[in-house]
């Protein structure tokens, strides 16, 4: 019988990582998915390694120890946090990426997932129905690191045949984990505050429309692109991915349909400038055509699943 491919998730305690590890383990078995992060969780379930993604030798040792073949490298500083520490953000986001790409170049691992983001776009990008290929002039250190990473993906694929696969994540909204320092975080915080206090003060303007996705859809996309036949992956930099698009006022009124007493106020901060440079909505037809991407959640079903789960925690 063929043995299961061993998987390593780097950055396993973050917003995407925690849900991804859970889903991969349901699919492939606990022992086939090694979780790793820079810190140890209070409660460890399944194989776990403390790992600094900037330590190339440590990654290699863990990969060899567990006979890992697929790596999901999610360790990064997100847009808002990265602006507070640009040099460190650049170092972490780029060095970590190279360390994993080089393991594939050496033939030690054979597939990589690396997340890019809508942050690769910028003020002169067409902001409506943003095409897969268009002007990209990111204005944040996070966006610059993601765009550079995308070019390295293409380079490593063309020069060394590295099988790296990537998605440009929109803002992720889910109830299973908390966001970690992004510009789209308001779309998660709003639900926690709605349930706790019945009101929320948003750090973006009411009409700042951004592409968003339900976290369950994002995790499914991540696993689907990794499991697609190699020849279907025609974009090696990173794929546009869409779920839904809304602005804070639209999200507030979708919440008010279920919680009429919910109140929203606006106090925009530095994150407004970042959000204003990002697309309103994204054209993800390449992902739909190449590996059959299809989101399941829209704004109304997102609001339903978020309120249902946050009102009655498991
Ligand atoms: C952020 O807001 O920085 C992230 C992203 C869109 O990549 N959620």
PDB file of C-alpha atoms and ligand atoms in Angstrom:
ATOM      1  CA  UNK A   1       0.000   0.000   0.000  1.00  0.00           C
ATOM      2  CA  UNK A   2       1.231   3.519  -0.874  1.00  0.00           C
ATOM      3  CA  UNK A   3       2.218   5.464   2.249  1.00  0.00           C
ATOM      4  CA  UNK A   4       0.722   8.924   2.868  1.00  0.00           C
ATOM      5  CA  UNK A   5       2.765  12.009   1.930  1.00  0.00           C
ATOM      6  CA  UNK A   6       4.112  13.672   5.075  1.00  0.00           C
ATOM      7  CA  UNK A   7       3.215  17.342   5.423  1.00  0.00           C
ATOM      8  CA  UNK A   8       4.826  20.191   7.397  1.00  0.00           C
ATOM      9  CA  UNK A   9       2.883  23.370   8.210  1.00  0.00           C
ATOM     10  CA  UNK A  10       5.116  26.296   9.211  1.00  0.00           C
ATOM     11  CA  UNK A  11       3.294  29.056  11.103  1.00  0.00           C
ATOM     12  CA  UNK A  12       0.732  26.544  12.341  1.00  0.00           C
ATOM     13  CA  UNK A  13      -0.588  28.680  15.198  1.00  0.00           C
ATOM     14  CA  UNK A  14      -1.680  31.606  13.001  1.00  0.00           C
ATOM     15  CA  UNK A  15      -5.063  32.467  11.504  1.00  0.00           C
ATOM     16  CA  UNK A  16      -4.691  30.162   8.482  1.00  0.00           C
ATOM     17  CA  UNK A  17      -2.335  27.642  10.059  1.00  0.00           C
ATOM     18  CA  UNK A  18      -4.521  26.502  12.929  1.00  0.00           C
ATOM     19  CA  UNK A  19      -7.514  25.751  10.703  1.00  0.00           C
ATOM     20  CA  UNK A  20      -5.348  24.283   7.943  1.00  0.00           C
ATOM     21  CA  UNK A  21      -3.643  21.809  10.305  1.00  0.00           C
ATOM     22  CA  UNK A  22      -7.021  20.696  11.659  1.00  0.00           C
ATOM     23  CA  UNK A  23      -8.407  20.124   8.130  1.00  0.00           C
ATOM     24  CA  UNK A  24      -5.268  18.412   6.798  1.00  0.00           C
ATOM     25  CA  UNK A  25      -5.235  16.079   9.808  1.00  0.00           C
ATOM     26  CA  UNK A  26      -8.901  15.149   9.277  1.00  0.00           C
ATOM     27  CA  UNK A  27      -8.018  14.298   5.686  1.00  0.00           C
ATOM     28  CA  UNK A  28      -4.612  12.645   6.007  1.00  0.00           C
ATOM     29  CA  UNK A  29      -4.397  11.513   9.645  1.00  0.00           C
ATOM     30  CA  UNK A  30      -2.842  13.279  12.666  1.00  0.00           C
ATOM     31  CA  UNK A  31       0.577  11.648  12.349  1.00  0.00           C
ATOM     32  CA  UNK A  32       1.005  12.669   8.710  1.00  0.00           C
ATOM     33  CA  UNK A  33       0.768  16.399   9.449  1.00  0.00           C
ATOM     34  CA  UNK A  34       3.527  18.024  11.500  1.00  0.00           C
ATOM     35  CA  UNK A  35       2.618  21.446  12.894  1.00  0.00           C
ATOM     36  CA  UNK A  36       5.358  23.970  13.665  1.00  0.00           C
ATOM     37  CA  UNK A  37       5.592  27.511  14.924  1.00  0.00           C
ATOM     38  CA  UNK A  38       8.076  29.850  16.607  1.00  0.00           C
ATOM     39  CA  UNK A  39       6.345  29.196  19.939  1.00  0.00           C
ATOM     40  CA  UNK A  40       4.874  26.136  21.565  1.00  0.00           C
ATOM     41  CA  UNK A  41       1.088  26.152  22.140  1.00  0.00           C
ATOM     42  CA  UNK A  42      -0.228  25.636  25.696  1.00  0.00           C
ATOM     43  CA  UNK A  43      -1.872  22.432  24.607  1.00  0.00           C
ATOM     44  CA  UNK A  44      -0.117  20.303  21.972  1.00  0.00           C
ATOM     45  CA  UNK A  45      -2.178  17.889  19.868  1.00  0.00           C
ATOM     46  CA  UNK A  46      -0.339  15.706  17.342  1.00  0.00           C
ATOM     47  CA  UNK A  47       3.227  16.079  16.087  1.00  0.00           C
ATOM     48  CA  UNK A  48       4.565  19.582  16.812  1.00  0.00           C
ATOM     49  CA  UNK A  49       7.988  21.211  16.399  1.00  0.00           C
ATOM     50  CA  UNK A  50       9.160  24.613  17.624  1.00  0.00           C
ATOM     51  CA  UNK A  51      10.655  26.174  14.482  1.00  0.00           C
ATOM     52  CA  UNK A  52      12.003  29.559  13.424  1.00  0.00           C
ATOM     53  CA  UNK A  53      11.407  29.811   9.651  1.00  0.00           C
ATOM     54  CA  UNK A  54      14.537  31.959   9.348  1.00  0.00           C
ATOM     55  CA  UNK A  55      16.686  29.023  10.536  1.00  0.00           C
ATOM     56  CA  UNK A  56      17.351  27.079   7.317  1.00  0.00           C
ATOM     57  CA  UNK A  57      19.218  24.244   9.040  1.00  0.00           C
ATOM     58  CA  UNK A  58      16.446  23.729  11.618  1.00  0.00           C
ATOM     59  CA  UNK A  59      13.824  23.422   8.843  1.00  0.00           C
ATOM     60  CA  UNK A  60      16.012  20.911   7.027  1.00  0.00           C
ATOM     61  CA  UNK A  61      16.492  18.795  10.163  1.00  0.00           C
ATOM     62  CA  UNK A  62      12.742  18.702  10.856  1.00  0.00           C
ATOM     63  CA  UNK A  63      11.989  17.852   7.215  1.00  0.00           C
ATOM     64  CA  UNK A  64      14.509  14.983   7.286  1.00  0.00           C
ATOM     65  CA  UNK A  65      13.409  13.754  10.720  1.00  0.00           C
ATOM     66  CA  UNK A  66       9.764  13.400   9.639  1.00  0.00           C
ATOM     67  CA  UNK A  67      10.439  12.554   5.969  1.00  0.00           C
ATOM     68  CA  UNK A  68       8.362  15.583   4.913  1.00  0.00           C
ATOM     69  CA  UNK A  69       7.500  15.987   1.221  1.00  0.00           C
ATOM     70  CA  UNK A  70       4.947  18.847   1.186  1.00  0.00           C
ATOM     71  CA  UNK A  71       5.509  22.134   3.049  1.00  0.00           C
ATOM     72  CA  UNK A  72       2.924  24.866   3.656  1.00  0.00           C
ATOM     73  CA  UNK A  73       4.916  27.936   4.693  1.00  0.00           C
ATOM     74  CA  UNK A  74       2.533  30.399   6.328  1.00  0.00           C
ATOM     75  CA  UNK A  75       4.990  32.268   8.571  1.00  0.00           C
ATOM     76  CA  UNK A  76       4.824  36.011   7.812  1.00  0.00           C
ATOM     77  CA  UNK A  77       4.102  39.413   9.294  1.00  0.00           C
ATOM     78  CA  UNK A  78       0.819  40.758   7.864  1.00  0.00           C
ATOM     79  CA  UNK A  79       0.243  44.214   6.384  1.00  0.00           C
ATOM     80  CA  UNK A  80      -0.509  46.376   9.439  1.00  0.00           C
ATOM     81  CA  UNK A  81       2.103  44.781  11.752  1.00  0.00           C
ATOM     82  CA  UNK A  82       4.742  44.814   9.015  1.00  0.00           C
ATOM     83  CA  UNK A  83       4.362  48.597   8.591  1.00  0.00           C
ATOM     84  CA  UNK A  84       5.483  48.993  12.213  1.00  0.00           C
ATOM     85  CA  UNK A  85       8.678  47.003  11.635  1.00  0.00           C
ATOM     86  CA  UNK A  86       9.486  47.073   7.908  1.00  0.00           C
ATOM     87  CA  UNK A  87      13.039  45.702   8.045  1.00  0.00           C
ATOM     88  CA  UNK A  88      12.152  42.741  10.206  1.00  0.00           C
ATOM     89  CA  UNK A  89       9.037  42.065   8.101  1.00  0.00           C
ATOM     90  CA  UNK A  90      11.104  41.981   4.902  1.00  0.00           C
ATOM     91  CA  UNK A  91      13.657  39.651   6.522  1.00  0.00           C
ATOM     92  CA  UNK A  92      11.077  37.243   7.930  1.00  0.00           C
ATOM     93  CA  UNK A  93       8.850  37.173   4.850  1.00  0.00           C
ATOM     94  CA  UNK A  94      11.724  36.716   2.365  1.00  0.00           C
ATOM     95  CA  UNK A  95      14.308  34.601   4.238  1.00  0.00           C
ATOM     96  CA  UNK A  96      11.671  32.126   5.347  1.00  0.00           C
ATOM     97  CA  UNK A  97      10.454  31.782   1.766  1.00  0.00           C
ATOM     98  CA  UNK A  98      13.975  31.204   0.398  1.00  0.00           C
ATOM     99  CA  UNK A  99      14.721  28.591   3.044  1.00  0.00           C
ATOM    100  CA  UNK A 100      11.762  26.509   1.916  1.00  0.00           C
ATOM    101  CA  UNK A 101      12.288  27.128  -1.826  1.00  0.00           C
ATOM    102  CA  UNK A 102      15.901  25.963  -1.455  1.00  0.00           C
ATOM    103  CA  UNK A 103      14.845  22.678   0.158  1.00  0.00           C
ATOM    104  CA  UNK A 104      12.787  21.970  -2.959  1.00  0.00           C
ATOM    105  CA  UNK A 105      15.646  23.077  -5.214  1.00  0.00           C
ATOM    106  CA  UNK A 106      17.870  20.521  -3.438  1.00  0.00           C
ATOM    107  CA  UNK A 107      15.219  17.846  -4.083  1.00  0.00           C
ATOM    108  CA  UNK A 108      14.566  17.243  -0.353  1.00  0.00           C
ATOM    109  CA  UNK A 109      10.876  18.233  -0.526  1.00  0.00           C
ATOM    110  CA  UNK A 110       8.716  18.052  -3.610  1.00  0.00           C
ATOM    111  CA  UNK A 111       5.866  20.552  -3.221  1.00  0.00           C
ATOM    112  CA  UNK A 112       5.404  23.952  -1.534  1.00  0.00           C
ATOM    113  CA  UNK A 113       2.405  26.118  -0.709  1.00  0.00           C
ATOM    114  CA  UNK A 114       3.217  29.766  -0.096  1.00  0.00           C
ATOM    115  CA  UNK A 115       0.499  32.377   0.400  1.00  0.00           C
ATOM    116  CA  UNK A 116       0.546  35.665  -1.450  1.00  0.00           C
ATOM    117  CA  UNK A 117      -2.072  38.359  -0.930  1.00  0.00           C
ATOM    118  CA  UNK A 118      -4.211  41.075  -2.514  1.00  0.00           C
ATOM    119  CA  UNK A 119      -1.535  43.329  -0.954  1.00  0.00           C
ATOM    120  CA  UNK A 120       0.565  42.783  -4.119  1.00  0.00           C
ATOM    121  CA  UNK A 121      -1.734  45.307  -5.823  1.00  0.00           C
ATOM    122  CA  UNK A 122      -1.436  49.049  -5.373  1.00  0.00           C
ATOM    123  CA  UNK A 123      -2.868  52.464  -6.124  1.00  0.00           C
ATOM    124  CA  UNK A 124      -2.501  52.290  -9.928  1.00  0.00           C
ATOM    125  CA  UNK A 125      -3.810  48.711 -10.219  1.00  0.00           C
ATOM    126  CA  UNK A 126      -7.316  48.508 -11.762  1.00  0.00           C
ATOM    127  CA  UNK A 127      -9.278  48.171  -8.528  1.00  0.00           C
ATOM    128  CA  UNK A 128     -12.504  46.683  -9.940  1.00  0.00           C
ATOM    129  CA  UNK A 129     -12.443  43.082 -11.084  1.00  0.00           C
ATOM    130  CA  UNK A 130      -8.655  43.214 -10.763  1.00  0.00           C
ATOM    131  CA  UNK A 131      -7.137  40.981 -13.468  1.00  0.00           C
ATOM    132  CA  UNK A 132      -4.690  38.144 -12.816  1.00  0.00           C
ATOM    133  CA  UNK A 133      -2.031  40.099 -14.730  1.00  0.00           C
ATOM    134  CA  UNK A 134      -1.973  43.862 -14.424  1.00  0.00           C
ATOM    135  CA  UNK A 135       0.011  46.762 -12.945  1.00  0.00           C
ATOM    136  CA  UNK A 136       1.258  45.837  -9.478  1.00  0.00           C
ATOM    137  CA  UNK A 137       2.708  48.642  -7.388  1.00  0.00           C
ATOM    138  CA  UNK A 138       2.304  47.631  -3.733  1.00  0.00           C
ATOM    139  CA  UNK A 139       2.798  50.433  -1.240  1.00  0.00           C
ATOM    140  CA  UNK A 140       3.298  48.352   1.922  1.00  0.00           C
ATOM    141  CA  UNK A 141       6.356  46.340   2.956  1.00  0.00           C
ATOM    142  CA  UNK A 142       4.074  43.303   3.218  1.00  0.00           C
ATOM    143  CA  UNK A 143       2.851  43.788  -0.352  1.00  0.00           C
ATOM    144  CA  UNK A 144       6.395  44.356  -1.620  1.00  0.00           C
ATOM    145  CA  UNK A 145       7.565  41.146   0.060  1.00  0.00           C
ATOM    146  CA  UNK A 146       4.624  39.198  -1.392  1.00  0.00           C
ATOM    147  CA  UNK A 147       5.216  40.523  -4.915  1.00  0.00           C
ATOM    148  CA  UNK A 148       8.941  39.730  -4.675  1.00  0.00           C
ATOM    149  CA  UNK A 149       8.064  36.267  -3.340  1.00  0.00           C
ATOM    150  CA  UNK A 150       5.759  35.689  -6.319  1.00  0.00           C
ATOM    151  CA  UNK A 151       8.589  36.536  -8.727  1.00  0.00           C
ATOM    152  CA  UNK A 152      10.871  34.109  -6.877  1.00  0.00           C
ATOM    153  CA  UNK A 153       8.189  31.415  -7.184  1.00  0.00           C
ATOM    154  CA  UNK A 154       8.208  31.881 -10.957  1.00  0.00           C
ATOM    155  CA  UNK A 155      12.015  31.941 -11.048  1.00  0.00           C
ATOM    156  CA  UNK A 156      12.442  28.768  -8.983  1.00  0.00           C
ATOM    157  CA  UNK A 157       9.803  27.001 -11.086  1.00  0.00           C
ATOM    158  CA  UNK A 158      11.407  27.988 -14.395  1.00  0.00           C
ATOM    159  CA  UNK A 159      15.076  27.568 -13.456  1.00  0.00           C
ATOM    160  CA  UNK A 160      14.957  24.646 -11.038  1.00  0.00           C
ATOM    161  CA  UNK A 161      11.570  22.999 -11.668  1.00  0.00           C
ATOM    162  CA  UNK A 162      10.397  23.724  -8.106  1.00  0.00           C
ATOM    163  CA  UNK A 163       6.706  22.815  -7.704  1.00  0.00           C
ATOM    164  CA  UNK A 164       5.568  25.863  -5.756  1.00  0.00           C
ATOM    165  CA  UNK A 165       1.878  26.764  -5.659  1.00  0.00           C
ATOM    166  CA  UNK A 166       0.380  30.001  -4.430  1.00  0.00           C
ATOM    167  CA  UNK A 167      -2.836  31.954  -3.912  1.00  0.00           C
ATOM    168  CA  UNK A 168      -3.333  35.692  -3.423  1.00  0.00           C
ATOM    169  CA  UNK A 169      -5.490  35.541  -0.300  1.00  0.00           C
ATOM    170  CA  UNK A 170      -8.198  38.164   0.138  1.00  0.00           C
ATOM    171  CA  UNK A 171      -9.137  39.072   3.741  1.00  0.00           C
ATOM    172  CA  UNK A 172      -9.911  35.885   5.654  1.00  0.00           C
ATOM    173  CA  UNK A 173     -12.995  35.780   7.868  1.00  0.00           C
ATOM    174  CA  UNK A 174     -13.618  32.820  10.158  1.00  0.00           C
ATOM    175  CA  UNK A 175     -14.702  31.976  13.695  1.00  0.00           C
ATOM    176  CA  UNK A 176     -12.095  29.325  14.513  1.00  0.00           C
ATOM    177  CA  UNK A 177      -9.095  31.635  14.880  1.00  0.00           C
ATOM    178  CA  UNK A 178      -8.301  35.301  15.415  1.00  0.00           C
ATOM    179  CA  UNK A 179      -6.641  37.478  12.794  1.00  0.00           C
ATOM    180  CA  UNK A 180      -3.046  38.510  13.331  1.00  0.00           C
ATOM    181  CA  UNK A 181      -2.257  42.089  12.335  1.00  0.00           C
ATOM    182  CA  UNK A 182      -3.820  42.612   8.907  1.00  0.00           C
ATOM    183  CA  UNK A 183      -5.769  45.466   7.334  1.00  0.00           C
ATOM    184  CA  UNK A 184      -8.771  43.194   6.785  1.00  0.00           C
ATOM    185  CA  UNK A 185      -8.944  42.208  10.495  1.00  0.00           C
ATOM    186  CA  UNK A 186     -11.977  44.437  11.075  1.00  0.00           C
ATOM    187  CA  UNK A 187     -14.149  41.904   9.227  1.00  0.00           C
ATOM    188  CA  UNK A 188     -13.416  39.333  11.959  1.00  0.00           C
ATOM    189  CA  UNK A 189     -13.321  41.703  14.963  1.00  0.00           C
ATOM    190  CA  UNK A 190     -16.748  43.074  14.035  1.00  0.00           C
ATOM    191  CA  UNK A 191     -18.399  39.704  14.738  1.00  0.00           C
ATOM    192  CA  UNK A 192     -16.694  39.227  18.117  1.00  0.00           C
ATOM    193  CA  UNK A 193     -17.733  42.739  19.202  1.00  0.00           C
ATOM    194  CA  UNK A 194     -21.245  42.357  17.773  1.00  0.00           C
ATOM    195  CA  UNK A 195     -21.804  39.270  19.896  1.00  0.00           C
ATOM    196  CA  UNK A 196     -20.109  40.691  23.025  1.00  0.00           C
ATOM    197  CA  UNK A 197     -21.168  44.358  22.971  1.00  0.00           C
ATOM    198  CA  UNK A 198     -23.719  44.826  20.200  1.00  0.00           C
ATOM    199  CA  UNK A 199     -21.539  47.524  18.631  1.00  0.00           C
ATOM    200  CA  UNK A 200     -18.250  47.986  16.792  1.00  0.00           C
ATOM    201  CA  UNK A 201     -15.951  50.901  15.946  1.00  0.00           C
ATOM    202  CA  UNK A 202     -14.360  50.248  12.578  1.00  0.00           C
ATOM    203  CA  UNK A 203     -10.826  51.383  11.687  1.00  0.00           C
ATOM    204  CA  UNK A 204     -11.765  51.713   7.978  1.00  0.00           C
ATOM    205  CA  UNK A 205     -14.209  54.116   6.302  1.00  0.00           C
ATOM    206  CA  UNK A 206     -17.738  52.881   5.700  1.00  0.00           C
ATOM    207  CA  UNK A 207     -17.291  52.631   1.891  1.00  0.00           C
ATOM    208  CA  UNK A 208     -13.896  50.871   1.724  1.00  0.00           C
ATOM    209  CA  UNK A 209     -14.744  47.803  -0.296  1.00  0.00           C
ATOM    210  CA  UNK A 210     -12.310  44.863  -0.141  1.00  0.00           C
ATOM    211  CA  UNK A 211     -12.209  41.268  -1.401  1.00  0.00           C
ATOM    212  CA  UNK A 212     -12.894  38.800   1.425  1.00  0.00           C
ATOM    213  CA  UNK A 213     -13.312  35.048   1.809  1.00  0.00           C
ATOM    214  CA  UNK A 214     -14.779  32.711   4.413  1.00  0.00           C
ATOM    215  CA  UNK A 215     -11.862  30.917   6.073  1.00  0.00           C
ATOM    216  CA  UNK A 216     -13.377  27.480   5.342  1.00  0.00           C
ATOM    217  CA  UNK A 217     -13.363  28.369   1.628  1.00  0.00           C
ATOM    218  CA  UNK A 218      -9.768  29.663   1.860  1.00  0.00           C
ATOM    219  CA  UNK A 219      -8.575  26.442   3.514  1.00  0.00           C
ATOM    220  CA  UNK A 220     -10.381  24.382   0.879  1.00  0.00           C
ATOM    221  CA  UNK A 221      -8.738  26.445  -1.901  1.00  0.00           C
ATOM    222  CA  UNK A 222      -5.333  25.957  -0.280  1.00  0.00           C
ATOM    223  CA  UNK A 223      -5.720  22.185  -0.157  1.00  0.00           C
ATOM    224  CA  UNK A 224      -7.319  22.027  -3.627  1.00  0.00           C
ATOM    225  CA  UNK A 225      -4.463  23.879  -5.309  1.00  0.00           C
ATOM    226  CA  UNK A 226      -1.938  21.641  -3.519  1.00  0.00           C
ATOM    227  CA  UNK A 227      -3.752  18.486  -4.612  1.00  0.00           C
ATOM    228  CA  UNK A 228      -4.378  19.560  -8.229  1.00  0.00           C
ATOM    229  CA  UNK A 229      -2.431  17.715 -10.945  1.00  0.00           C
ATOM    230  CA  UNK A 230       0.848  19.494 -11.643  1.00  0.00           C
ATOM    231  CA  UNK A 231      -0.034  20.228 -15.266  1.00  0.00           C
ATOM    232  CA  UNK A 232      -3.170  22.140 -14.196  1.00  0.00           C
ATOM    233  CA  UNK A 233      -1.107  24.738 -12.328  1.00  0.00           C
ATOM    234  CA  UNK A 234      -0.440  27.173 -15.147  1.00  0.00           C
ATOM    235  CA  UNK A 235       0.212  30.247 -12.985  1.00  0.00           C
ATOM    236  CA  UNK A 236       3.378  29.757 -10.982  1.00  0.00           C
ATOM    237  CA  UNK A 237       3.631  33.219  -9.422  1.00  0.00           C
ATOM    238  CA  UNK A 238       0.294  33.237  -7.556  1.00  0.00           C
ATOM    239  CA  UNK A 239      -3.407  32.916  -8.413  1.00  0.00           C
ATOM    240  CA  UNK A 240      -6.046  35.592  -7.797  1.00  0.00           C
ATOM    241  CA  UNK A 241      -8.688  34.122  -5.488  1.00  0.00           C
ATOM    242  CA  UNK A 242     -12.103  35.593  -4.758  1.00  0.00           C
ATOM    243  CA  UNK A 243     -14.840  34.756  -2.313  1.00  0.00           C
ATOM    244  CA  UNK A 244     -17.010  37.877  -1.901  1.00  0.00           C
ATOM    245  CA  UNK A 245     -16.538  41.644  -1.650  1.00  0.00           C
ATOM    246  CA  UNK A 246     -18.102  44.117   0.777  1.00  0.00           C
ATOM    247  CA  UNK A 247     -17.418  47.395   2.517  1.00  0.00           C
ATOM    248  CA  UNK A 248     -17.842  47.918   6.291  1.00  0.00           C
ATOM    249  CA  UNK A 249     -21.283  49.517   5.868  1.00  0.00           C
ATOM    250  CA  UNK A 250     -22.530  46.573   3.781  1.00  0.00           C
ATOM    251  CA  UNK A 251     -21.183  44.095   6.334  1.00  0.00           C
ATOM    252  CA  UNK A 252     -22.829  46.052   9.165  1.00  0.00           C
ATOM    253  CA  UNK A 253     -26.200  45.972   7.414  1.00  0.00           C
ATOM    254  CA  UNK A 254     -25.876  42.233   6.734  1.00  0.00           C
ATOM    255  CA  UNK A 255     -25.255  41.788  10.492  1.00  0.00           C
ATOM    256  CA  UNK A 256     -28.218  44.078  11.308  1.00  0.00           C
ATOM    257  CA  UNK A 257     -30.521  41.765   9.339  1.00  0.00           C
ATOM    258  CA  UNK A 258     -29.878  39.200  12.057  1.00  0.00           C
ATOM    259  CA  UNK A 259     -29.136  41.581  14.957  1.00  0.00           C
ATOM    260  CA  UNK A 260     -31.243  44.740  14.381  1.00  0.00           C
ATOM    261  CA  UNK A 261     -29.796  46.333  17.533  1.00  0.00           C
ATOM    262  CA  UNK A 262     -26.184  46.188  16.206  1.00  0.00           C
ATOM    263  CA  UNK A 263     -24.487  49.618  15.937  1.00  0.00           C
ATOM    264  CA  UNK A 264     -21.453  50.625  13.895  1.00  0.00           C
ATOM    265  CA  UNK A 265     -19.164  53.675  14.230  1.00  0.00           C
ATOM    266  CA  UNK A 266     -16.124  54.668  12.160  1.00  0.00           C
ATOM    267  CA  UNK A 267     -12.709  55.900  13.325  1.00  0.00           C
ATOM    268  CA  UNK A 268     -10.333  55.297  10.413  1.00  0.00           C
ATOM    269  CA  UNK A 269      -6.625  54.971  11.251  1.00  0.00           C
ATOM    270  CA  UNK A 270      -3.444  54.290   9.196  1.00  0.00           C
ATOM    271  CA  UNK A 271      -4.961  51.057   7.882  1.00  0.00           C
ATOM    272  CA  UNK A 272      -7.433  53.105   5.807  1.00  0.00           C
ATOM    273  CA  UNK A 273      -4.549  54.222   3.559  1.00  0.00           C
ATOM    274  CA  UNK A 274      -3.498  50.611   3.007  1.00  0.00           C
ATOM    275  CA  UNK A 275      -7.033  49.408   2.301  1.00  0.00           C
ATOM    276  CA  UNK A 276      -7.658  52.244  -0.163  1.00  0.00           C
ATOM    277  CA  UNK A 277      -4.760  50.993  -2.314  1.00  0.00           C
ATOM    278  CA  UNK A 278      -6.134  47.432  -2.516  1.00  0.00           C
ATOM    279  CA  UNK A 279      -8.714  46.066  -5.011  1.00  0.00           C
ATOM    280  CA  UNK A 280     -12.461  46.285  -4.444  1.00  0.00           C
ATOM    281  CA  UNK A 281     -13.058  42.950  -6.117  1.00  0.00           C
ATOM    282  CA  UNK A 282     -10.941  40.380  -7.897  1.00  0.00           C
ATOM    283  CA  UNK A 283     -11.157  38.391 -11.134  1.00  0.00           C
ATOM    284  CA  UNK A 284     -10.282  34.808 -10.196  1.00  0.00           C
ATOM    285  CA  UNK A 285     -11.177  33.161 -13.520  1.00  0.00           C
ATOM    286  CA  UNK A 286      -7.679  31.653 -13.905  1.00  0.00           C
ATOM    287  CA  UNK A 287      -8.117  29.704 -10.622  1.00  0.00           C
ATOM    288  CA  UNK A 288     -11.646  28.679 -11.660  1.00  0.00           C
ATOM    289  CA  UNK A 289     -10.461  27.454 -15.074  1.00  0.00           C
ATOM    290  CA  UNK A 290      -7.177  25.787 -14.061  1.00  0.00           C
ATOM    291  CA  UNK A 291      -8.082  23.943 -10.862  1.00  0.00           C
ATOM    292  CA  UNK A 292     -11.858  24.361 -10.642  1.00  0.00           C
ATOM    293  CA  UNK A 293     -11.968  26.935  -7.852  1.00  0.00           C
ATOM    294  CA  UNK A 294     -15.485  27.790  -6.730  1.00  0.00           C
ATOM    295  CA  UNK A 295     -16.297  29.597  -3.466  1.00  0.00           C
ATOM    296  CA  UNK A 296     -19.247  28.360  -1.424  1.00  0.00           C
ATOM    297  CA  UNK A 297     -19.899  31.395   0.815  1.00  0.00           C
ATOM    298  CA  UNK A 298     -21.257  34.879   0.038  1.00  0.00           C
ATOM    299  CA  UNK A 299     -21.684  37.786   2.458  1.00  0.00           C
ATOM    300  CA  UNK A 300     -25.054  36.614   3.839  1.00  0.00           C
ATOM    301  CA  UNK A 301     -23.973  33.018   4.416  1.00  0.00           C
ATOM    302  CA  UNK A 302     -20.722  34.296   5.966  1.00  0.00           C
ATOM    303  CA  UNK A 303     -22.665  36.422   8.459  1.00  0.00           C
ATOM    304  CA  UNK A 304     -24.886  33.459   9.273  1.00  0.00           C
ATOM    305  CA  UNK A 305     -22.023  31.035   9.957  1.00  0.00           C
ATOM    306  CA  UNK A 306     -20.047  33.607  11.964  1.00  0.00           C
ATOM    307  CA  UNK A 307     -22.925  34.655  14.235  1.00  0.00           C
ATOM    308  CA  UNK A 308     -24.159  31.101  14.711  1.00  0.00           C
ATOM    309  CA  UNK A 309     -20.748  29.889  15.862  1.00  0.00           C
ATOM    310  CA  UNK A 310     -19.683  32.879  17.926  1.00  0.00           C
ATOM    311  CA  UNK A 311     -23.018  33.022  19.743  1.00  0.00           C
ATOM    312  CA  UNK A 312     -22.763  29.377  20.730  1.00  0.00           C
ATOM    313  CA  UNK A 313     -19.090  28.533  21.144  1.00  0.00           C
ATOM    314  CA  UNK A 314     -18.425  24.799  20.897  1.00  0.00           C
TER     315      UNK A 314
HETATM  316  C1  LIG B   1      -3.856  41.593   5.599  1.00  0.00           C
HETATM  317  O1  LIG B   1      -4.844  42.330   5.785  1.00  0.00           O
HETATM  318  O2  LIG B   1      -2.690  41.977   5.724  1.00  0.00           O
HETATM  319  C2  LIG B   1      -4.095  40.168   5.159  1.00  0.00           C
HETATM  320  C3  LIG B   1      -4.041  40.045   3.678  1.00  0.00           C
HETATM  321  C4  LIG B   1      -5.139  40.570   2.848  1.00  0.00           C
HETATM  322  O3  LIG B   1      -3.107  39.510   3.161  1.00  0.00           O
HETATM  323  N1  LIG B   1      -5.346  39.700   5.661  1.00  0.00           N
END
